Coordinates of C-alpha atoms in Angstrom, one line a residue:
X6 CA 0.0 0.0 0.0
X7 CA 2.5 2.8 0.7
X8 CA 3.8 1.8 -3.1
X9 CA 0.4 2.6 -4.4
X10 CA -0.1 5.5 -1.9
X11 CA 2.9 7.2 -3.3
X12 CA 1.6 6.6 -7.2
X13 CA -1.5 8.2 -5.9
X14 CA 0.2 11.5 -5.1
X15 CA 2.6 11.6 -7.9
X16 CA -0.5 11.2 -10.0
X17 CA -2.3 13.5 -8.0
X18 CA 0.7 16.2 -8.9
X19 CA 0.8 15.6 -11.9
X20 CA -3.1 16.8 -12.5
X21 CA -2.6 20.1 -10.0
X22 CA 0.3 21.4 -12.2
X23 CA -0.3 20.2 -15.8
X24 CA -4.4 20.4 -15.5
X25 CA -5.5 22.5 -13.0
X26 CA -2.5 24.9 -13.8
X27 CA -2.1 25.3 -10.3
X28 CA 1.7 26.4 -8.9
X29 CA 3.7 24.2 -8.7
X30 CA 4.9 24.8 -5.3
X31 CA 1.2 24.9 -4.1
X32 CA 0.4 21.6 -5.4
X33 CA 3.3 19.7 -3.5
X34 CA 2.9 21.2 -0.4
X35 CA -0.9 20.0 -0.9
X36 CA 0.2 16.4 -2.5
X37 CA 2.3 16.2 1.0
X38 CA -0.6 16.7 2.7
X39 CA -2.7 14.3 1.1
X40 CA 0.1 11.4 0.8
X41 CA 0.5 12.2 4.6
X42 CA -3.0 11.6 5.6
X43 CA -2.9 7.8 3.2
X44 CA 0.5 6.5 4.6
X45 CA -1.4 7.3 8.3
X46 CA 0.8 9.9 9.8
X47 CA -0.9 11.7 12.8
X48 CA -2.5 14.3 11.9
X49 CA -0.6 16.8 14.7
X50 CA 2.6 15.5 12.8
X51 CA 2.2 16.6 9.2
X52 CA 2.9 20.0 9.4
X53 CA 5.9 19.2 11.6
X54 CA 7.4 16.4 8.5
X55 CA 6.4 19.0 6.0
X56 CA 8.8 22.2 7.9
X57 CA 11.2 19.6 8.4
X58 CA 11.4 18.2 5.1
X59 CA 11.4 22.0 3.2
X60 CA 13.7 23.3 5.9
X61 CA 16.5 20.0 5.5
X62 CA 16.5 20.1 1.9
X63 CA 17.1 23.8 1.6
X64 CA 19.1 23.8 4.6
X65 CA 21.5 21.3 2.7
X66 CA 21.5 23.2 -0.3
X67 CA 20.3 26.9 -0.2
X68 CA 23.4 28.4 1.1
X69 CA 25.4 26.4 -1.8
X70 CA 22.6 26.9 -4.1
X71 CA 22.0 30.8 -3.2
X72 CA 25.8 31.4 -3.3
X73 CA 26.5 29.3 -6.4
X74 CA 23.7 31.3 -8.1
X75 CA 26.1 34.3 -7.1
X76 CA 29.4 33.1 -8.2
X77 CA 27.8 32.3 -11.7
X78 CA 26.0 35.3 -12.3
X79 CA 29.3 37.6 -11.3
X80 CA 31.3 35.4 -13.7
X81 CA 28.5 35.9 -16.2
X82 CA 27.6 39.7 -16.0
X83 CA 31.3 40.5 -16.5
X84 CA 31.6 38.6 -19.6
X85 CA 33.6 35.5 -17.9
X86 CA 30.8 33.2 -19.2
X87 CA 31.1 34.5 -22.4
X88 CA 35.0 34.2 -22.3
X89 CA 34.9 30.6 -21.3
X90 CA 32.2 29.8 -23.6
X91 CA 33.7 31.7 -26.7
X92 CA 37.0 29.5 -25.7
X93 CA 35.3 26.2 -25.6
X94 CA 33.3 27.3 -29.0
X95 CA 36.8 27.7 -30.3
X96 CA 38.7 24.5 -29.4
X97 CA 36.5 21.8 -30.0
X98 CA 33.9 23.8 -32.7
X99 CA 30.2 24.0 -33.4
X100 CA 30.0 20.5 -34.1
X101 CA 31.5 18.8 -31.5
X102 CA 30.5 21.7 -28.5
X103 CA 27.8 18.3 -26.9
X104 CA 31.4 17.5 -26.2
X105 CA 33.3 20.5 -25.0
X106 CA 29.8 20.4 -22.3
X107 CA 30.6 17.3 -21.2
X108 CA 34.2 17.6 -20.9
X109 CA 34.0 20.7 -19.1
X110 CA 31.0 18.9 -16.4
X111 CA 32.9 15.5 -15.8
X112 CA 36.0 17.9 -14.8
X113 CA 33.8 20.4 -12.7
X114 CA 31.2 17.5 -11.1
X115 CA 34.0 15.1 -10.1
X116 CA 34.4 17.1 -7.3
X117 CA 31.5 19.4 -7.1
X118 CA 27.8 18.9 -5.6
X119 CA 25.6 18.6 -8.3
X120 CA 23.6 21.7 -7.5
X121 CA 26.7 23.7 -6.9
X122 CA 28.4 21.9 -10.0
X123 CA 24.6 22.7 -12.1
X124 CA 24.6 26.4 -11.0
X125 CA 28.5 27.0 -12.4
X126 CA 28.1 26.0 -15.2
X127 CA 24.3 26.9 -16.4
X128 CA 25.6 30.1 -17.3
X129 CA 28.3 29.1 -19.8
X130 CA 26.1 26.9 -21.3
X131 CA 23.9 29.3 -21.7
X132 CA 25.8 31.9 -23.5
X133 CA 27.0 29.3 -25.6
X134 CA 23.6 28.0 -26.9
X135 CA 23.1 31.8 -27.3
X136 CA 26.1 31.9 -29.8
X137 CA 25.7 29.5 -31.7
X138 CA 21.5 30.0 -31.5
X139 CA 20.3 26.4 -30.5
X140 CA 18.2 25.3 -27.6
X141 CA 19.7 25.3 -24.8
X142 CA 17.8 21.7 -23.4
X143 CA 20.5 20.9 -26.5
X144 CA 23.3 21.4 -24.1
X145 CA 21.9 21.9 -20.7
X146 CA 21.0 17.6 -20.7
X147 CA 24.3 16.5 -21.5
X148 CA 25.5 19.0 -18.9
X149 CA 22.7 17.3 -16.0
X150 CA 23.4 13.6 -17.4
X151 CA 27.2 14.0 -16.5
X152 CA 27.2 15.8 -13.5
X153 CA 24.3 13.5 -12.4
X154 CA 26.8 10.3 -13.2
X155 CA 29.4 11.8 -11.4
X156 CA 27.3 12.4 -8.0
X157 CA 25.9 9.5 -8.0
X158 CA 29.7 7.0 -8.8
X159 CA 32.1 8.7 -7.6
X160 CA 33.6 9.5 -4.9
X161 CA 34.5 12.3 -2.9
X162 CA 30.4 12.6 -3.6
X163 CA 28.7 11.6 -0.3
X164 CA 26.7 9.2 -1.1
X165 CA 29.6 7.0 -2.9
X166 CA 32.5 7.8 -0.1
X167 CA 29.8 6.8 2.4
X168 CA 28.9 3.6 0.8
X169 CA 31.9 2.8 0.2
X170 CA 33.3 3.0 4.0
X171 CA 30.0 1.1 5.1
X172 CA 30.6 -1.8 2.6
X173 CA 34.4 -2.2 3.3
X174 CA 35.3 -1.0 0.0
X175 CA 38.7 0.7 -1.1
X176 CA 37.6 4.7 -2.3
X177 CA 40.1 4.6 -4.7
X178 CA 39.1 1.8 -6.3
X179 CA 35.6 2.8 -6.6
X180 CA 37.2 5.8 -7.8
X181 CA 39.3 4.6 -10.8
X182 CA 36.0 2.1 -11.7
X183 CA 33.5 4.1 -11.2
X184 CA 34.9 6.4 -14.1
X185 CA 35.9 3.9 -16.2
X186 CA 32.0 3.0 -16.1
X187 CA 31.2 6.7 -16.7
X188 CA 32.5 7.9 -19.3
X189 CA 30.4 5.3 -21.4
X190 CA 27.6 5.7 -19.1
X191 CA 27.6 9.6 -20.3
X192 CA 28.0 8.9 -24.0
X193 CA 24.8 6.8 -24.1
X194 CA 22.5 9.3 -22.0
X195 CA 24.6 12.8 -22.4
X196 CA 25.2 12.5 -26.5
X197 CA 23.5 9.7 -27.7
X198 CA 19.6 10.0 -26.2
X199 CA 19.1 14.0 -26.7
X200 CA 20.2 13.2 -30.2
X201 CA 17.5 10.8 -30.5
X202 CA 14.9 12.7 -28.9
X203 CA 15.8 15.5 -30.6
X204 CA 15.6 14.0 -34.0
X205 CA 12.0 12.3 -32.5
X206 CA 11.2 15.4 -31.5
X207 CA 12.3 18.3 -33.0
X208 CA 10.0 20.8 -31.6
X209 CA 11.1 20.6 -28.1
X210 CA 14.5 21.9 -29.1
X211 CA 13.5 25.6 -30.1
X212 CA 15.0 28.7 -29.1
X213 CA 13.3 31.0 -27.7
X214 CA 12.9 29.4 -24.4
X215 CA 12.0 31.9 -21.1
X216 CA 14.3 31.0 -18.7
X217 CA 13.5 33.0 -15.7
X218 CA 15.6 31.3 -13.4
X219 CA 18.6 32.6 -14.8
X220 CA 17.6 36.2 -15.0
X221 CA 18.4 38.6 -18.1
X222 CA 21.7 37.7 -19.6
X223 CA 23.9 40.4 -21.1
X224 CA 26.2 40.3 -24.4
X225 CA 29.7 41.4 -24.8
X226 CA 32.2 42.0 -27.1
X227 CA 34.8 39.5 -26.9
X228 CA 37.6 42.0 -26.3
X229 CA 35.7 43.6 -23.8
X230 CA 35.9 40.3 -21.5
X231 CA 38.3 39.1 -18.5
X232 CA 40.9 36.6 -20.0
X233 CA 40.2 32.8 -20.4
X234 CA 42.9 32.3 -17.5
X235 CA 41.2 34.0 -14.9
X236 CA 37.9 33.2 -16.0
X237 CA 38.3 29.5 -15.5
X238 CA 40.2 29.9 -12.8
X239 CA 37.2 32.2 -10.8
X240 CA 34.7 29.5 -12.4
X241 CA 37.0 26.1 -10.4
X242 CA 38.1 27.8 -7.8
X243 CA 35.1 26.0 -6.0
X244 CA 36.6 22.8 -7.2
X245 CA 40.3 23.5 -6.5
X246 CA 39.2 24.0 -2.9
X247 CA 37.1 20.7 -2.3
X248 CA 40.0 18.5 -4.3
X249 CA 42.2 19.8 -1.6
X250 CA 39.7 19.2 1.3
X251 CA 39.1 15.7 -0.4
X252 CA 42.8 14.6 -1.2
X253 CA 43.8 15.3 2.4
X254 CA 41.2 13.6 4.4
X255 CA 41.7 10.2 2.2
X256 CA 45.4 10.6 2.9
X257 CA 44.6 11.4 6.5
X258 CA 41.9 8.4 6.7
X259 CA 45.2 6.2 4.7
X260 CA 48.1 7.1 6.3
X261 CA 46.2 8.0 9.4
X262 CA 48.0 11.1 11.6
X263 CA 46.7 13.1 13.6
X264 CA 44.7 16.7 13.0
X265 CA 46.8 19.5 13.3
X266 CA 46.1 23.4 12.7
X267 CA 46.9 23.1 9.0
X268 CA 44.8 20.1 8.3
X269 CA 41.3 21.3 10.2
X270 CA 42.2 24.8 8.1
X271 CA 42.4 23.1 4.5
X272 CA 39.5 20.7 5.7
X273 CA 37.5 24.2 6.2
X274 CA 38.2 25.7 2.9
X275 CA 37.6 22.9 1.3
X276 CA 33.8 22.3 2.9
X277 CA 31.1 22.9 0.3
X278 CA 29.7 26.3 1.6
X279 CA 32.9 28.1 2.7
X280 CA 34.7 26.6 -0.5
X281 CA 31.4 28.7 -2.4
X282 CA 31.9 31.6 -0.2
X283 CA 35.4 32.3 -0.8
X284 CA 35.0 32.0 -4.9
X285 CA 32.3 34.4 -4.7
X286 CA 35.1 36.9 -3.0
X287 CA 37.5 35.8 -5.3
X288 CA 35.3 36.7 -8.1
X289 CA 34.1 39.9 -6.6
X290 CA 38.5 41.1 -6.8
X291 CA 38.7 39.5 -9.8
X292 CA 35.5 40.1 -12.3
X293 CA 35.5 43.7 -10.6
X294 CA 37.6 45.7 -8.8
X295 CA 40.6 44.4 -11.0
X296 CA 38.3 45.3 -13.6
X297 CA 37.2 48.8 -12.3
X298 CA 33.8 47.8 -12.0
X299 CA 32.1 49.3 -8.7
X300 CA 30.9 46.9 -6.0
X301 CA 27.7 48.5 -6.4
X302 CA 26.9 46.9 -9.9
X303 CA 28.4 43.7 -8.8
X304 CA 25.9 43.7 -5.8
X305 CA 23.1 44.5 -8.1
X306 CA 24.0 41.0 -9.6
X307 CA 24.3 39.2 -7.1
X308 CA 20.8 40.9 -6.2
X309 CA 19.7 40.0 -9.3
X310 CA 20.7 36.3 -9.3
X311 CA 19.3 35.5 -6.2
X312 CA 15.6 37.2 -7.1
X313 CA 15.6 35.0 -10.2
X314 CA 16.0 32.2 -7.7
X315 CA 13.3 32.8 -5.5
X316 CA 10.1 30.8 -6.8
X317 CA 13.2 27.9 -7.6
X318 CA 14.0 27.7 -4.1
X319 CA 10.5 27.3 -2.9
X320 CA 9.5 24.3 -5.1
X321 CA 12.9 22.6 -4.2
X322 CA 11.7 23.0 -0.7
X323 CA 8.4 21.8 -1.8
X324 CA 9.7 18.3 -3.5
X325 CA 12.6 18.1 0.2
X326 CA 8.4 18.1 1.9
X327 CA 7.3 15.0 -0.2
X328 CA 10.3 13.4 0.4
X329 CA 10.0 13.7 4.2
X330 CA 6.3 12.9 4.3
X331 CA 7.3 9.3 2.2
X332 CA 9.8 8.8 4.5
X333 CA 8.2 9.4 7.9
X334 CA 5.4 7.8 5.9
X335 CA 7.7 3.7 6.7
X336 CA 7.9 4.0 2.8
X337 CA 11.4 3.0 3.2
X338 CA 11.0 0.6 5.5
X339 CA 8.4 -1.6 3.5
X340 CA 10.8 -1.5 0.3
X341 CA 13.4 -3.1 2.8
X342 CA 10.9 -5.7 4.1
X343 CA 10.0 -6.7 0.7
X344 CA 13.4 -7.8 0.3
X345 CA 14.5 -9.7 3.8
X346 CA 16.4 -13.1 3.3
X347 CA 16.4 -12.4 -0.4
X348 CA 18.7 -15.1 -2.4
X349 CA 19.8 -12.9 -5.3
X350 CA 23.2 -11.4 -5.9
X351 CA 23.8 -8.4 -3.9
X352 CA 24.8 -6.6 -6.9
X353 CA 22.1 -6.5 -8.7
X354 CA 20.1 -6.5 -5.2
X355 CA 21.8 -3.6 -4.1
X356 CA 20.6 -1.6 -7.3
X357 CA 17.3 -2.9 -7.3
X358 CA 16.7 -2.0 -3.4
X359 CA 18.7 1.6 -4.3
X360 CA 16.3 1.9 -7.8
X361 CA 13.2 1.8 -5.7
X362 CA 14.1 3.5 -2.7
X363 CA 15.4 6.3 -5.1
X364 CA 11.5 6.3 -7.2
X365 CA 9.9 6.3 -4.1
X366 CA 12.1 8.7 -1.6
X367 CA 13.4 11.3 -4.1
X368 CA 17.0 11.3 -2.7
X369 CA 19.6 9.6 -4.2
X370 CA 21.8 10.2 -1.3
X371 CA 19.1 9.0 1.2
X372 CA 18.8 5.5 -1.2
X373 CA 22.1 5.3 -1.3
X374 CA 22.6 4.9 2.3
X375 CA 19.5 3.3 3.3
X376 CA 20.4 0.5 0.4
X377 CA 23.4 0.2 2.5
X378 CA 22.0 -0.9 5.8
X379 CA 19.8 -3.6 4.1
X380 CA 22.8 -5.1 2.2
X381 CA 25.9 -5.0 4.4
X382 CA 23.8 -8.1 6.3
X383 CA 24.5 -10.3 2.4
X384 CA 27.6 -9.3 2.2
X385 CA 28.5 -10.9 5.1
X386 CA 26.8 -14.3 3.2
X387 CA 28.9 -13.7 0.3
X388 CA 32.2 -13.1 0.9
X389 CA 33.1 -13.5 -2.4
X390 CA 31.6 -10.3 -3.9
X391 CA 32.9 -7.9 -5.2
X392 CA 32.7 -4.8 -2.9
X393 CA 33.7 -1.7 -5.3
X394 CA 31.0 -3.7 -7.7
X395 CA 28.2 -3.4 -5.4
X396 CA 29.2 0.1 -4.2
X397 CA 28.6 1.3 -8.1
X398 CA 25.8 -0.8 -8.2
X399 CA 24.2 0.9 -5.5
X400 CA 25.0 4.5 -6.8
X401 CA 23.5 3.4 -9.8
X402 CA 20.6 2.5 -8.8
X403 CA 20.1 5.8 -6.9
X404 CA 20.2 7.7 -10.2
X405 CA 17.0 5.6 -11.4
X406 CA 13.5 7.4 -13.0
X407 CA 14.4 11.0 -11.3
X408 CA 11.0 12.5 -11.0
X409 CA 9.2 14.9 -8.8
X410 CA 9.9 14.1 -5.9
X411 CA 13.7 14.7 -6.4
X412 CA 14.8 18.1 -6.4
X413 CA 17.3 18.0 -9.5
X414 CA 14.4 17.8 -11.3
X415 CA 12.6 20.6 -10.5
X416 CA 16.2 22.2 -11.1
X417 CA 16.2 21.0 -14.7
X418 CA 12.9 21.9 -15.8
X419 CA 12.8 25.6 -13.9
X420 CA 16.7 26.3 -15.3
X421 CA 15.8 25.3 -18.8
X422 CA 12.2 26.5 -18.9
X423 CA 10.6 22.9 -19.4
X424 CA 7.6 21.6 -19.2
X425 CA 6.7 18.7 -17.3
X426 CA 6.0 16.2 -19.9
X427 CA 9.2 18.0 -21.4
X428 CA 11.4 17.2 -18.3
X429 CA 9.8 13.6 -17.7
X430 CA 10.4 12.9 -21.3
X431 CA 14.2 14.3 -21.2
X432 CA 16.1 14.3 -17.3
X433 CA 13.6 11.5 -16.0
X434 CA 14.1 9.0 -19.0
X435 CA 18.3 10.3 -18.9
X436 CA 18.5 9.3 -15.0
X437 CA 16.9 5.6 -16.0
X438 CA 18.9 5.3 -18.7
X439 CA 22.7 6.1 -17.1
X440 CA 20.8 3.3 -13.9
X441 CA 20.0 0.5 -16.4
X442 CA 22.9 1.2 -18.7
X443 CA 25.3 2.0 -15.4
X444 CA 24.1 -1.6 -14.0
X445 CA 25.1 -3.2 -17.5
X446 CA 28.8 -2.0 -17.4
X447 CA 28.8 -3.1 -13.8
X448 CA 27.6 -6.7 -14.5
X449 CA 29.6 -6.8 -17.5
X450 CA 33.2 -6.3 -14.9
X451 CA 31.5 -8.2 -12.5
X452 CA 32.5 -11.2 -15.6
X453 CA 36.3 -10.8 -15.6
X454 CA 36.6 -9.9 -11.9

């Protein structure tokens, strides 16, 4: 029943937005509500799962988010986007730019969250699609199918590190596999699907797209923009940061001495937020004052960035509310009794337990780690396994059928001015995809080793 329960309210949304027109925010909080009442949460409770859920989901990611917004639009409104993208345009050409996107996310989301990772780089793609006058769903889904396939394999991403430690797993391992399964894992749904569904269906791909998310872009002349150098290096600063935060905890948790002043300070500038925060000062010396370009305007964008947000914020919040209610709702804990003293091999258990808690809980973190506590238990049965195997596993089958319940999709559609059927059609059948296709590859190595 809580299954069917939690059909009933994504069915339920789907009617409030896409026939009743009503706002999407609105119609979560009220699905919540609803979904609430069936999975028989006390009624004095809901409200309380419903603040909790919209005030952990944006407490996890609306300093990052609100910040990230900041650092891109500062890059972007004094012409570093346009540098960047011009540069990219350049190297690898009109034809092969799917590529160039891809390139430039695998580098960027290896380290990156992928709302912090999405935010960065939304605005390059964006002036690029602008140049060269395409859509920009043409760019914008390779861009989400990477960065998606790197939060979800590899670590220093939560969700894989974590896993990883809990299943006995060496990181670096996982690491050098779980790229080796990306890469082809992005080819198939980064290039190869939006080619197909853009040949299927053409008309989805226009131009002219209202992006209010983003906020009104400006143009430049090229000469009139800060050099490539500093550009990029303003645009991964983020990601320079978090390496260093990354590579010196697994050499701490390796080699195993003590903190000192110098570690607990990198491990500090290398956390997500502060990592965010100290680009965005970065960018505010180098995309202006080195440029002569008063704080004033540079406030007005970062102003500007974070109005565009607003509405975006909210319905994140809204999908963090339905995510909670499931939860508190013992969704989770029947998908786990459904498999007790199951037989099957806990690799492709591991992704089947981590597809369903991700379709029905939203979070692929939040699979990921529950997944985790049902299969350690087999593992112990099978000694034989192949632990980096079933840590992939499980991190692909958090990816699976992204829908509205998960907040990178409401990030999608609202950046790239979707609709829903759009965004099911695009990001949700892209997240099954790189699970099923992710699992293959897996089972495939699982062969030879």
């Amino acid at each position: 029943m809580p299954l069917l329960f939690t059909a009933i309210g994504v069915i339920l949304l789907l009617i409030l937005i896409m026939v009743l027109r009503l706002n999407t925010f609105i119609s979560l909080i009220i699905v919540s509500f609803v979904v609430a009442l069936m999975l028989g949460i006390p009624v004095e409770e809901i409200a309380t799962s419903i603040e909790s859920g919209l005030g952990g989901t944006l407490g996890h990611i609306g300093l990052i988010f609100g910040l990230g917004a900041m650092l891109g639009r500062l890059i972007a409104d004094a012409g570093g986007s346009h540098r960047i993208a011009m540069t990219l345009l350049n190297k690898f050409g009109e034809k092969k730019i799917q590529w160039a996107v891809v390139f430039a996310s695998f580098i960027i989301g290896i380290t990156l969250f992928y709302e912090v990772a999405f935010v960065l780089l939304i605005p390059i793609v964006f002036t690029i699609a602008k140049e060269l006058n395409i859509s920009i769903i043409k760019l914008g889904l390779p861009m989400s199918a990477t960065l998606l396939v790197t939060h979800s394999f590899l670590p220093p991403h939560p969700g894989a590190t974590a896993v990883a430690a809990e299943y006995g797993a060496d990181i670096g391992t996982v690491l050098i596999v779980g790229i080796i399964i990306a890469i082809p894992t992005v080819i198939i749904a980064g290039i190869w699907y939006p080619r197909v569904i853009e040949k299927l269906s053409p008309g989805m791909f226009h131009t002219n797209r209202e992006v209010i998310s983003l906020g009104a872009q400006k143009t430049f002349a090229l000469d009139k923009t800060p050099g490539f150098g500093i550009s990029i290096l303003t645009a991964i600063f983020p990601v320079i940061l978090i390496t260093l935060g990354s590579v010196v905890e697994m050499v701490q948790e390796t080699v195993g001495f003590a903190d000192n002043g110098l570690i607990i300070f990198i491990r500090f500038i290398g956390s997500a937020s502060v990592s965010i925060l100290l680009s965005l000062l970065l960018a505010v010396y180098t995309m202006g004052i080195a440029r002569k370009i008063p704080i004033k305007s540079m406030m007005n964008s970062c102003s500007a960035s974070i109005n565009a947000l607003g509405m975006l914020l909210l319905i994140i919040g809204g999908g963090g509310a339905f995510k909670e209610i499931l939860i508190d709702g013992g969704v989770g804990t029947y998908i786990a009794k459904l498999f007790e003293g199951s037989a099957i091999s806990p690799i492709l258990l591991a992704w089947t337990v981590a597809a369903l808690l991700r379709i029905a809980l939203g979070s692929g973190t939040v699979a990921t780690l529950s997944t985790a506590g049902l299969i350690i238990p087999i593992l112990s049965q099978t000694p034989d396994v192949n632990l980096v195997l079933v840590t992939l596993a499980t991190g692909a089958g958090s990816c699976m059928a992204s829908h509205v319940n998960d907040a990178a999709f409401w990030i999608v559609k609202e950046y790239m001015g979707m609709s829903m059927k759009e965004t099911f059609a695009t990001y949700s059948v892209i997240s099954s995809i790189i699970s099923v296709v992710g699992l293959g590859f897996i089972m495939l190595l699982d062969l030879f080793f």
